[in-house]
Amino acid sequence: MTTSIERLVASDGPSGTATPRRRTVVVRGPLRVVGRVLLAVALPVVVVATWQLAGTGGSLFGGVLPTPDRVWKAWWTWAFGTTGLGLNPYSGTWLANLLYSAERVAKGFGCAILIGVPVGIAIGWNRAAAGALDPTVQVLRPIPITAWLPFSIAVFGIGPGGAIFLIALGAFYPIVVNTSQGARDVERILIRAALMMGAGPFTILRRVVLPAALPSIFTGLRVGLGIGWTAVIVAEMVAVKSGLGYVLWDAYYVGRMDVVIADMITIGLLGYLSDRLVLAIERWALAWRRLQSHQA
Amino acid sequence: MGTVLFQNVSKTFPGVRSVRALDDVSLSIGEGDFVALLGPSGCGKSTLLNLLAGFDRISDGHLLFDGRPVTRPGPDRGVVFQEAALFPWLDVWNNVIFGPKVQGVPRDVYEPRARELLHLVGLDAFAEALPVQLSGGMRQRVGIARVLAMSPRALLMDEPFGALDAQTRLSMQQLLLDVWQSLGTTVLFVTHDIDEAILLSDRICVMSARPGRIVRTLPIALPRPRSIASLTSPEFVAYKADILSEMNVVHH
């Protein structure tokens, strides 16, 4: 009798253990990676080449737009030129301005997370909190961050404080909305299981609602970070005397479209890299979920 | 310890058309008894279990666990759900120790016990596996182990093997018989499977739907310890015939 049971038990094993399954997910042929990179850069290469070939004498549309080679040269000087009071005020300031903007985004985004995640969990989890907070959030949410600019300048003056405020505000909404959605959608049976095991309200929030809402929270973080980059550029163009946004607007005023374009591309790359960073953290934090989705 | 008393309990779910899920149910379960609630879906057997678990409140009557009114869920009544309801972000080990850990039981108390329980349910090798990497039967073993880790005075099982294939279900039933034999915990077991109810329990409460009522209580006097070999004994078949005719009456 016992042996037949043991056999039944053994037949009830997993269809495949964790390790091989994980391996099939991670390992890719190097050729496939090269192929993906080639596919990804094909469009930019075509656009840049066309743009270069269409230009005459280093510019397009009668001198309005510089060709890529001039943008590249401007970027090089901006990045590696000697600083000082030369004829080119941007020379050698690329890294410094990039770090100004990145620091502001990091600070504002950090504030948005610290406020947005708890508020979102509260709205999604507690009916009273939802009733007290959600209407205000929903009415403030349609106000674009650009509309907050005068308010921000009035309160924070010309300086980085206003930029950080706008970034935090812009990133706050998607974080709150997604977090509250995630907290609302926690499976009731998991809450019941936690209650049954003696978990109190705070333990349930921390150990059940938060991890269950984490996928939604990360969705909010990624959207919020994108808005954070928009906010920092807008704020710096108008109300701060440093950073990529400031350089962008300043260069436009003095007709340096080559610097403007180099600046835009820098913003794009930074936004991309910061998104990849959040994505990497998400992958790490939600490893359990990745296995789940690959099992289907 | 682990006694249950339902005294004229009714449960009505409010709504546009309120539903009377349970109507005047009385049921007494002694310490260490294994009682099965058997009936078609919608007969209120899960509602009855949820009331005892403290997930829902009774509308009328009295419901006592160990002589005290049930007001909320608690680790003294371990619930095993149909779909295991494990935390998908925790590995098997952390699912099993969740209860004692959040209750503040010292680590050197719960760790040896959790290891023992993992061994008991045959999952020593899977402590670090995530629930998604396990089969349905293995998940349910974890569900049982994590409840036993709290040393509950009663086990409330809501069709725990209903979603498993027939073979796995048999091995799980045997596992439960073995566990119950050694621990002697009170068990309230909800099922719609007649064989399962006869095999496992000391007493079967047959329920009818709309409104949910216990229409018959049938003691099962099959000798213990039982095993899945009991499924083919003449006494077993006689009980089954009896219940089948009872359920026919219920349906007409």
Coordinates of C-alpha atoms in Angstrom, one line a residue:
Chain A
M1 CA 0.0 0.0 0.0
T2 CA 2.6 2.5 1.1
T3 CA 4.7 1.8 -2.0
S4 CA 1.9 2.5 -4.4
I5 CA 1.2 5.7 -2.6
E6 CA 4.9 6.7 -2.8
R7 CA 4.7 6.0 -6.5
L8 CA 1.6 8.2 -6.8
V9 CA 3.5 10.9 -4.9
A10 CA 6.5 10.6 -7.2
S11 CA 4.3 10.9 -10.3
D12 CA 3.0 14.2 -8.8
G13 CA 6.4 15.8 -9.3
P14 CA 6.9 19.1 -11.1
S15 CA 6.8 18.9 -14.9
G16 CA 10.3 20.5 -14.9
T17 CA 12.4 21.9 -12.1
A18 CA 13.2 25.5 -11.8
T19 CA 16.7 25.6 -13.1
P20 CA 16.3 24.3 -16.7
R21 CA 13.2 26.5 -17.2
R22 CA 15.1 29.6 -16.1
R23 CA 18.0 28.7 -18.4
T24 CA 15.8 28.5 -21.4
V25 CA 14.6 32.0 -20.7
V26 CA 18.0 33.6 -20.2
V27 CA 20.2 32.0 -22.8
R28 CA 20.0 33.5 -26.2
G29 CA 22.2 32.9 -29.2
P30 CA 24.8 35.7 -29.7
L31 CA 23.7 35.8 -33.3
R32 CA 20.1 36.7 -32.1
V33 CA 21.5 39.5 -30.0
V34 CA 23.5 40.9 -33.0
G35 CA 20.4 40.6 -35.2
R36 CA 18.3 42.5 -32.7
V37 CA 20.8 45.3 -32.4
L38 CA 21.1 45.5 -36.2
L39 CA 17.3 45.7 -36.5
A40 CA 17.1 48.4 -33.9
V41 CA 19.7 50.7 -35.4
A42 CA 18.6 50.3 -39.0
L43 CA 15.9 53.0 -38.9
P44 CA 18.1 55.7 -37.2
V45 CA 20.9 54.9 -39.6
V46 CA 18.6 55.4 -42.6
V47 CA 17.2 58.6 -41.2
V48 CA 20.6 60.1 -40.4
A49 CA 22.0 59.1 -43.7
T50 CA 19.1 60.6 -45.6
W51 CA 19.3 63.8 -43.5
Q52 CA 23.1 64.0 -44.2
L53 CA 22.7 63.5 -48.0
A54 CA 19.8 65.9 -48.3
G55 CA 21.8 68.7 -46.8
T56 CA 23.9 71.1 -48.8
G57 CA 26.8 73.1 -47.3
G58 CA 26.2 71.6 -43.9
S59 CA 22.5 72.6 -43.6
L60 CA 18.9 71.8 -44.6
F61 CA 15.9 74.0 -45.4
G62 CA 18.0 77.0 -46.4
G63 CA 20.3 76.9 -43.3
V64 CA 17.7 76.3 -40.6
L65 CA 18.7 72.7 -39.8
P66 CA 22.3 71.6 -39.5
T67 CA 23.4 68.3 -41.0
P68 CA 24.4 65.3 -38.7
D69 CA 28.1 65.9 -39.1
R70 CA 27.7 69.5 -37.8
V71 CA 25.5 68.2 -34.9
W72 CA 28.2 65.7 -34.1
K73 CA 30.9 68.4 -34.1
A74 CA 28.8 70.6 -31.9
W75 CA 28.2 67.8 -29.5
W76 CA 31.9 67.0 -29.4
T77 CA 32.8 70.5 -28.5
W78 CA 30.0 70.7 -26.0
A79 CA 31.2 67.5 -24.4
F80 CA 35.0 67.7 -24.6
G81 CA 35.8 71.3 -25.5
T82 CA 37.7 73.5 -23.1
T83 CA 35.5 75.4 -20.7
G84 CA 36.0 79.1 -20.2
L85 CA 34.7 82.4 -21.4
G86 CA 35.3 81.7 -25.0
L87 CA 32.9 82.5 -27.9
N88 CA 31.2 79.2 -27.3
P89 CA 29.5 79.3 -23.9
Y90 CA 28.6 75.6 -24.1
S91 CA 32.0 74.2 -24.6
G92 CA 32.9 71.4 -22.2
T93 CA 29.7 71.7 -20.2
W94 CA 27.8 68.7 -21.5
L95 CA 28.5 66.4 -18.5
A96 CA 27.9 69.0 -15.9
N97 CA 24.5 70.0 -17.4
L98 CA 23.6 66.3 -17.9
L99 CA 24.3 65.7 -14.2
Y100 CA 22.3 68.7 -13.1
S101 CA 19.2 67.4 -15.0
A102 CA 19.7 63.8 -13.9
E103 CA 20.1 64.8 -10.3
R104 CA 16.9 66.8 -10.4
V105 CA 15.0 63.9 -12.0
A106 CA 16.4 61.6 -9.4
K107 CA 15.4 63.8 -6.5
G108 CA 11.9 64.6 -7.9
F109 CA 11.3 61.0 -8.9
G110 CA 12.4 59.8 -5.5
C111 CA 10.0 62.2 -3.8
A112 CA 7.2 61.0 -6.1
I113 CA 7.9 57.4 -5.2
L114 CA 8.1 58.2 -1.4
I115 CA 4.7 59.9 -1.5
G116 CA 3.0 58.2 -4.5
V117 CA 3.4 54.6 -3.4
P118 CA 2.0 54.9 0.1
V119 CA -0.8 57.2 -1.0
G120 CA -1.6 54.8 -3.9
I121 CA -1.7 51.8 -1.5
A122 CA -3.9 53.8 0.9
I123 CA -6.4 54.7 -1.9
G124 CA -6.5 51.2 -3.3
W125 CA -6.7 49.5 0.0
N126 CA -8.8 51.7 2.3
R127 CA -12.2 52.9 1.4
A128 CA -12.0 55.9 3.7
A129 CA -8.6 56.9 2.4
A130 CA -9.9 56.5 -1.2
G131 CA -12.9 58.8 -0.3
A132 CA -10.7 61.4 1.3
L133 CA -7.8 61.4 -1.2
D134 CA -8.9 60.1 -4.6
P135 CA -11.3 63.0 -5.6
T136 CA -8.5 65.6 -5.0
V137 CA -6.0 63.6 -6.9
Q138 CA -8.3 63.1 -9.8
V139 CA -9.2 66.8 -10.0
L140 CA -5.6 67.9 -9.8
R141 CA -4.4 65.2 -12.2
P142 CA -5.7 66.8 -15.5
I143 CA -3.7 70.0 -14.8
P144 CA -0.7 69.7 -17.0
I145 CA 2.7 70.3 -15.3
T146 CA 3.3 73.2 -17.7
A147 CA 0.3 74.9 -16.1
W148 CA 2.0 74.6 -12.8
L149 CA 5.1 76.6 -14.1
P150 CA 4.0 80.0 -12.9
F151 CA 2.9 78.6 -9.6
S152 CA 6.2 76.8 -9.3
I153 CA 8.3 79.9 -10.1
A154 CA 6.2 82.1 -7.7
V155 CA 6.8 79.6 -4.9
F156 CA 10.3 78.3 -5.5
G157 CA 11.7 81.2 -7.6
I158 CA 14.3 80.7 -10.3
G159 CA 16.3 77.6 -9.3
P160 CA 16.3 73.8 -9.0
G161 CA 13.6 73.6 -6.3
G162 CA 10.9 74.4 -8.8
A163 CA 12.2 71.8 -11.3
I164 CA 12.2 69.1 -8.6
F165 CA 8.7 70.1 -7.5
L166 CA 7.4 69.8 -11.1
I167 CA 9.2 66.4 -11.6
A168 CA 7.8 65.1 -8.4
L169 CA 4.3 66.3 -9.3
G170 CA 4.4 64.9 -12.8
A171 CA 5.6 61.5 -11.8
F172 CA 3.3 61.4 -8.7
Y173 CA 0.1 60.9 -10.7
P174 CA 0.9 57.8 -12.7
I175 CA 2.5 56.2 -9.7
V176 CA -0.5 56.9 -7.5
V177 CA -3.0 55.7 -10.1
N178 CA -1.2 52.5 -10.9
T179 CA -0.3 51.7 -7.3
S180 CA -3.9 52.2 -6.2
Q181 CA -5.1 50.0 -9.1
G182 CA -2.6 47.3 -8.1
A183 CA -3.7 47.5 -4.4
R184 CA -7.3 47.3 -5.4
D185 CA -6.8 44.2 -7.5
V186 CA -5.1 42.1 -4.9
E187 CA -6.8 38.7 -4.9
R188 CA -9.2 38.4 -2.0
I189 CA -8.2 34.9 -1.3
L190 CA -4.6 36.0 -0.6
I191 CA -5.9 38.5 1.9
R192 CA -8.0 35.8 3.5
A193 CA -5.0 33.5 3.7
A194 CA -3.0 36.1 5.5
L195 CA -5.8 36.9 7.9
M196 CA -6.2 33.2 8.6
M197 CA -2.5 33.0 9.4
G198 CA -2.9 35.8 12.0
A199 CA -1.5 38.7 10.0
G200 CA -2.6 42.2 11.2
P201 CA -3.5 45.1 8.9
F202 CA 0.0 46.5 8.7
T203 CA 1.5 43.1 8.0
I204 CA -1.0 42.5 5.3
L205 CA -0.2 45.8 3.7
R206 CA 3.5 45.2 3.8
R207 CA 3.7 41.5 3.0
V208 CA 0.7 40.9 0.8
V209 CA -0.8 44.1 -0.7
L210 CA 2.6 45.7 -1.5
P211 CA 4.2 42.7 -3.3
A212 CA 0.9 41.9 -5.0
A213 CA 0.7 45.5 -6.3
L214 CA 4.4 45.7 -7.3
P215 CA 3.8 44.9 -11.0
S216 CA 1.4 47.8 -11.2
I217 CA 3.7 50.0 -9.2
F218 CA 6.5 49.4 -11.7
T219 CA 4.2 50.3 -14.6
G220 CA 3.5 53.6 -12.8
L221 CA 7.2 54.2 -12.1
R222 CA 8.1 53.8 -15.7
V223 CA 5.4 56.1 -16.9
G224 CA 6.2 58.5 -14.1
L225 CA 9.9 58.6 -15.0
G226 CA 9.1 59.6 -18.6
I227 CA 7.0 62.4 -17.3
G228 CA 9.8 63.4 -14.9
W229 CA 12.1 63.9 -17.9
T230 CA 9.5 66.1 -19.6
A231 CA 9.1 68.1 -16.4
V232 CA 12.8 68.7 -15.9
I233 CA 13.3 70.0 -19.4
V234 CA 10.2 72.3 -19.3
A235 CA 11.3 73.6 -15.9
E236 CA 14.9 74.2 -16.9
M237 CA 13.9 76.0 -20.1
V238 CA 11.9 78.5 -18.1
A239 CA 12.9 78.6 -14.5
V240 CA 16.4 77.2 -14.0
K241 CA 19.8 78.5 -15.2
S242 CA 21.4 75.2 -15.7
G243 CA 20.7 71.7 -17.1
L244 CA 19.9 70.2 -20.4
G245 CA 16.6 72.2 -20.7
Y246 CA 18.4 75.5 -20.0
V247 CA 21.0 74.7 -22.7
L248 CA 18.3 73.7 -25.1
W249 CA 16.4 76.9 -24.9
D250 CA 19.5 79.1 -24.6
A251 CA 21.1 77.5 -27.7
Y252 CA 17.8 78.0 -29.6
Y253 CA 17.9 81.7 -28.7
V254 CA 21.3 82.2 -30.2
G255 CA 20.6 80.1 -33.2
R256 CA 22.7 77.1 -32.3
M257 CA 20.4 74.4 -33.8
D258 CA 23.3 72.0 -33.8
V259 CA 23.5 72.2 -30.0
V260 CA 19.7 72.0 -29.8
I261 CA 19.7 68.7 -31.7
A262 CA 22.7 67.3 -29.8
D263 CA 20.8 68.3 -26.6
M264 CA 17.6 66.5 -27.7
I265 CA 19.5 63.3 -28.5
T266 CA 21.2 63.5 -25.1
I267 CA 17.8 63.8 -23.4
G268 CA 16.5 60.8 -25.4
L269 CA 19.4 58.6 -24.5
L270 CA 19.2 59.6 -20.8
G271 CA 15.5 58.9 -20.7
Y272 CA 16.1 55.5 -22.4
L273 CA 19.0 54.6 -20.0
S274 CA 17.0 55.6 -16.9
D275 CA 14.1 53.5 -18.1
R276 CA 16.3 50.5 -18.6
L277 CA 17.6 51.0 -15.1
V278 CA 14.0 50.9 -13.7
L279 CA 13.3 47.9 -15.9
A280 CA 16.4 46.1 -14.6
I281 CA 15.2 46.7 -11.0
E282 CA 11.7 45.5 -12.0
R283 CA 13.1 42.3 -13.5
W284 CA 15.0 41.7 -10.3
A285 CA 12.1 42.5 -7.9
L286 CA 9.6 40.6 -10.0
A287 CA 11.6 37.5 -10.8
W288 CA 8.8 35.3 -9.5
R289 CA 6.4 36.9 -12.0
R290 CA 8.7 36.4 -15.0
L291 CA 8.8 32.7 -14.3
Q292 CA 5.1 32.7 -14.1
S293 CA 4.6 34.4 -17.5
H294 CA 7.0 32.2 -19.2
Q295 CA 5.3 29.1 -18.0
A296 CA 2.2 29.7 -20.1
Chain B
M1 CA -9.8 22.0 22.1
G2 CA -11.0 22.4 18.6
T3 CA -14.7 22.0 19.3
V4 CA -17.2 23.6 17.0
L5 CA -20.8 24.5 17.7
F6 CA -23.3 25.9 15.1
Q7 CA -26.6 26.7 16.8
N8 CA -29.5 27.6 14.5
V9 CA -27.1 29.5 12.3
S10 CA -28.5 31.4 9.2
K11 CA -26.6 33.4 6.7
T12 CA -28.2 35.9 4.3
F13 CA -26.0 37.7 1.8
P14 CA -27.6 41.2 1.3
G15 CA -28.1 42.6 -2.1
V16 CA -30.7 43.7 -4.6
R17 CA -32.0 40.1 -4.3
S18 CA -30.7 38.9 -1.0
V19 CA -29.6 35.3 -0.9
R20 CA -30.3 33.0 2.0
A21 CA -27.2 30.8 1.8
L22 CA -27.7 29.0 5.1
D23 CA -31.0 28.4 6.9
D24 CA -31.2 27.3 10.5
V25 CA -28.1 25.1 10.5
S26 CA -27.1 23.3 13.7
L27 CA -23.9 21.2 13.9
S28 CA -21.6 20.2 16.7
I29 CA -18.1 18.9 16.2
G30 CA -16.1 17.4 19.0
E31 CA -12.4 17.5 19.6
G32 CA -10.5 15.6 16.9
D33 CA -13.5 14.8 14.9
F34 CA -13.3 14.6 11.1
V35 CA -16.6 16.0 9.7
A36 CA -17.3 16.2 6.0
L37 CA -19.9 18.6 4.5
L38 CA -21.2 17.0 1.3
G39 CA -23.5 18.6 -1.2
P40 CA -23.9 20.1 -4.7
S41 CA -22.5 23.4 -5.5
G42 CA -24.5 26.3 -4.2
C43 CA -25.7 24.4 -1.1
G44 CA -23.9 26.7 1.3
K45 CA -21.2 24.3 2.4
S46 CA -18.4 26.7 1.6
T47 CA -20.4 29.5 3.3
L48 CA -20.6 27.4 6.4
L49 CA -16.9 26.9 6.4
N50 CA -16.2 30.6 5.7
L51 CA -18.4 31.5 8.8
L52 CA -16.3 29.2 11.0
A53 CA -13.1 30.6 9.4
G54 CA -14.3 34.1 10.4
F55 CA -14.3 35.4 6.8
D56 CA -18.0 36.1 6.9
R57 CA -20.3 36.9 9.8
I58 CA -23.4 34.9 10.7
S59 CA -26.8 36.6 10.3
D60 CA -28.6 34.7 12.9
G61 CA -27.9 32.1 15.6
H62 CA -24.8 31.3 17.5
L63 CA -21.4 30.1 16.3
L64 CA -18.8 29.0 18.8
F65 CA -15.3 27.7 18.4
D66 CA -13.8 26.3 21.6
G67 CA -16.8 27.8 23.4
R68 CA -16.1 31.4 22.2
P69 CA -18.0 33.2 19.5
V70 CA -16.3 33.4 16.2
T71 CA -15.7 37.1 15.2
R72 CA -12.7 37.0 12.9
P73 CA -10.2 34.7 11.2
G74 CA -7.3 33.4 13.3
P75 CA -4.4 30.9 13.3
D76 CA -6.4 28.6 15.6
R77 CA -8.5 27.7 12.6
G78 CA -6.2 26.9 9.7
V79 CA -7.9 27.1 6.3
V80 CA -6.8 25.1 3.2
F81 CA -8.3 26.7 0.1
Q82 CA -9.3 25.0 -3.1
E83 CA -6.6 26.7 -5.1
A84 CA -3.9 26.6 -2.4
A85 CA -3.8 30.5 -2.4
L86 CA -0.1 30.5 -1.8
F87 CA 1.8 33.8 -2.1
P88 CA 3.3 33.6 -5.6
W89 CA 6.2 35.9 -4.7
L90 CA 7.4 33.7 -1.8
D91 CA 9.2 30.4 -2.2
V92 CA 7.8 27.2 -0.6
W93 CA 9.8 27.7 2.6
N94 CA 8.7 31.3 3.1
N95 CA 5.1 30.3 2.4
V96 CA 5.2 27.6 5.1
I97 CA 6.8 29.9 7.7
F98 CA 4.5 32.9 6.9
G99 CA 2.1 32.2 9.7
P100 CA 4.4 31.7 12.7
K101 CA 6.7 34.5 11.4
V102 CA 4.0 37.1 11.3
Q103 CA 2.7 35.9 14.7
G104 CA 6.1 36.6 16.1
V105 CA 6.9 33.0 17.0
P106 CA 10.7 32.7 17.6
R107 CA 12.7 31.5 14.7
D108 CA 14.2 28.5 16.5
V109 CA 10.7 27.3 17.4
Y110 CA 9.1 27.5 13.9
E111 CA 12.1 26.5 11.8
P112 CA 12.5 22.9 13.0
R113 CA 8.7 22.4 12.8
A114 CA 8.5 23.8 9.3
R115 CA 11.3 21.6 8.2
E116 CA 9.5 18.6 9.7
L117 CA 6.3 19.5 8.0
L118 CA 8.0 20.0 4.6
H119 CA 9.3 16.5 5.1
L120 CA 5.9 15.2 6.1
V121 CA 4.3 16.5 2.9
G122 CA 7.3 15.2 0.8
L123 CA 8.6 18.6 -0.3
D124 CA 12.1 18.8 1.4
A125 CA 13.7 19.2 -2.0
F126 CA 11.4 22.0 -3.0
A127 CA 11.9 24.5 -0.2
E128 CA 13.3 27.1 -2.6
A129 CA 10.9 26.5 -5.5
L130 CA 8.3 29.2 -6.3
P131 CA 4.6 28.1 -6.2
V132 CA 4.4 28.6 -10.0
Q133 CA 7.1 25.9 -10.4
L134 CA 5.0 23.3 -8.6
S135 CA 2.2 21.0 -9.8
G136 CA -1.3 21.5 -8.4
G137 CA -0.9 18.6 -5.9
M138 CA 2.4 20.0 -4.6
R139 CA 1.0 23.4 -4.2
Q140 CA -1.8 21.9 -2.1
R141 CA 0.8 20.1 0.0
V142 CA 2.4 23.5 0.7
G143 CA -1.1 24.8 1.6
I144 CA -1.5 22.1 4.1
A145 CA 2.0 22.4 5.5
R146 CA 1.7 26.2 6.0
V147 CA -1.5 25.7 7.9
L148 CA 0.0 22.9 10.1
A149 CA 3.0 25.2 10.8
M150 CA 0.6 27.3 13.0
S151 CA -0.5 24.2 15.0
P152 CA -4.2 25.1 14.5
R153 CA -6.8 23.5 16.7
A154 CA -9.0 22.9 13.7
L155 CA -8.4 22.4 10.0
L156 CA -11.0 23.9 7.7
M157 CA -10.6 22.5 4.2
D158 CA -12.7 23.9 1.3
E159 CA -12.7 21.4 -1.5
P160 CA -8.9 21.2 -1.2
F161 CA -8.5 18.4 -3.7
G162 CA -11.3 19.4 -6.1
A163 CA -9.0 20.8 -8.7
L164 CA -6.6 17.9 -8.8
D165 CA -6.5 15.0 -11.2
A166 CA -7.9 11.7 -9.8
Q167 CA -4.5 10.1 -9.2
T168 CA -3.1 13.1 -7.3
R169 CA -6.3 13.4 -5.4
L170 CA -5.9 9.8 -4.1
S171 CA -2.4 10.5 -2.9
M172 CA -3.4 13.7 -1.2
Q173 CA -6.3 11.9 0.5
Q174 CA -3.9 9.3 1.8
L175 CA -1.5 12.1 3.0
L176 CA -4.3 13.8 4.8
L177 CA -5.4 10.5 6.5
D178 CA -1.8 10.0 7.6
V179 CA -1.4 13.6 8.9
W180 CA -4.8 13.5 10.7
Q181 CA -4.0 10.1 12.2
S182 CA -0.8 11.5 13.8
L183 CA -2.0 15.0 14.7
G184 CA -5.6 14.3 15.7
T185 CA -6.7 17.8 14.8
T186 CA -10.4 18.6 14.4
V187 CA -11.2 18.7 10.6
L188 CA -14.1 20.3 8.8
F189 CA -13.9 19.1 5.2
V190 CA -16.0 20.5 2.4
T191 CA -16.4 18.4 -0.7
H192 CA -18.8 17.4 -3.4
D193 CA -17.1 14.1 -3.9
I194 CA -19.0 11.3 -2.2
D195 CA -16.0 8.8 -2.2
E196 CA -13.8 11.4 -0.6
A197 CA -16.3 12.2 2.1
I198 CA -16.8 8.5 3.1
L199 CA -13.1 7.7 2.9
L200 CA -11.9 10.6 5.1
S201 CA -14.6 11.4 7.7
D202 CA -16.1 10.2 10.9
R203 CA -19.4 11.9 10.0
I204 CA -20.9 13.2 6.8
C205 CA -23.4 16.1 6.8
V206 CA -25.3 16.0 3.6
M207 CA -26.5 19.4 2.6
S208 CA -29.2 20.7 0.2
A209 CA -29.4 23.9 -1.7
R210 CA -31.7 26.9 -1.7
P211 CA -31.7 27.5 1.2
G212 CA -28.6 25.7 2.4
R213 CA -29.6 23.1 5.1
I214 CA -28.1 20.0 6.6
V215 CA -30.6 17.3 5.5
R216 CA -28.9 14.3 6.9
T217 CA -26.0 13.4 9.2
L218 CA -24.4 10.0 8.6
P219 CA -21.8 8.5 10.9
I220 CA -19.1 6.6 9.0
A221 CA -18.0 3.6 11.0
L222 CA -15.3 2.3 8.7
P223 CA -12.4 1.1 10.8
R224 CA -9.3 3.3 11.2
P225 CA -6.6 3.7 10.1
R226 CA -8.1 3.9 6.6
S227 CA -6.3 4.0 3.3
I228 CA -7.4 4.3 -0.2
A229 CA -7.8 0.5 -0.1
S230 CA -11.0 1.2 1.9
L231 CA -12.6 2.6 -1.2
T232 CA -13.5 -0.9 -2.4
S233 CA -14.7 -2.5 0.8
P234 CA -18.4 -3.7 0.9
E235 CA -19.2 -1.3 3.8
F236 CA -17.8 1.6 1.8
V237 CA -20.0 0.7 -1.2
A238 CA -23.1 0.4 1.1
Y239 CA -22.4 3.9 2.5
K240 CA -22.1 5.2 -1.0
A241 CA -25.4 3.6 -2.1
D242 CA -27.1 5.2 0.9
I243 CA -25.7 8.7 0.2
L244 CA -26.5 8.4 -3.5
S245 CA -30.1 7.7 -2.8
E246 CA -30.2 10.5 -0.3
M247 CA -28.8 13.0 -2.8
N248 CA -31.3 11.8 -5.4
V249 CA -34.1 12.8 -3.0
V250 CA -32.4 16.1 -2.5
H251 CA -32.4 16.8 -6.2
H252 CA -36.1 16.1 -6.8

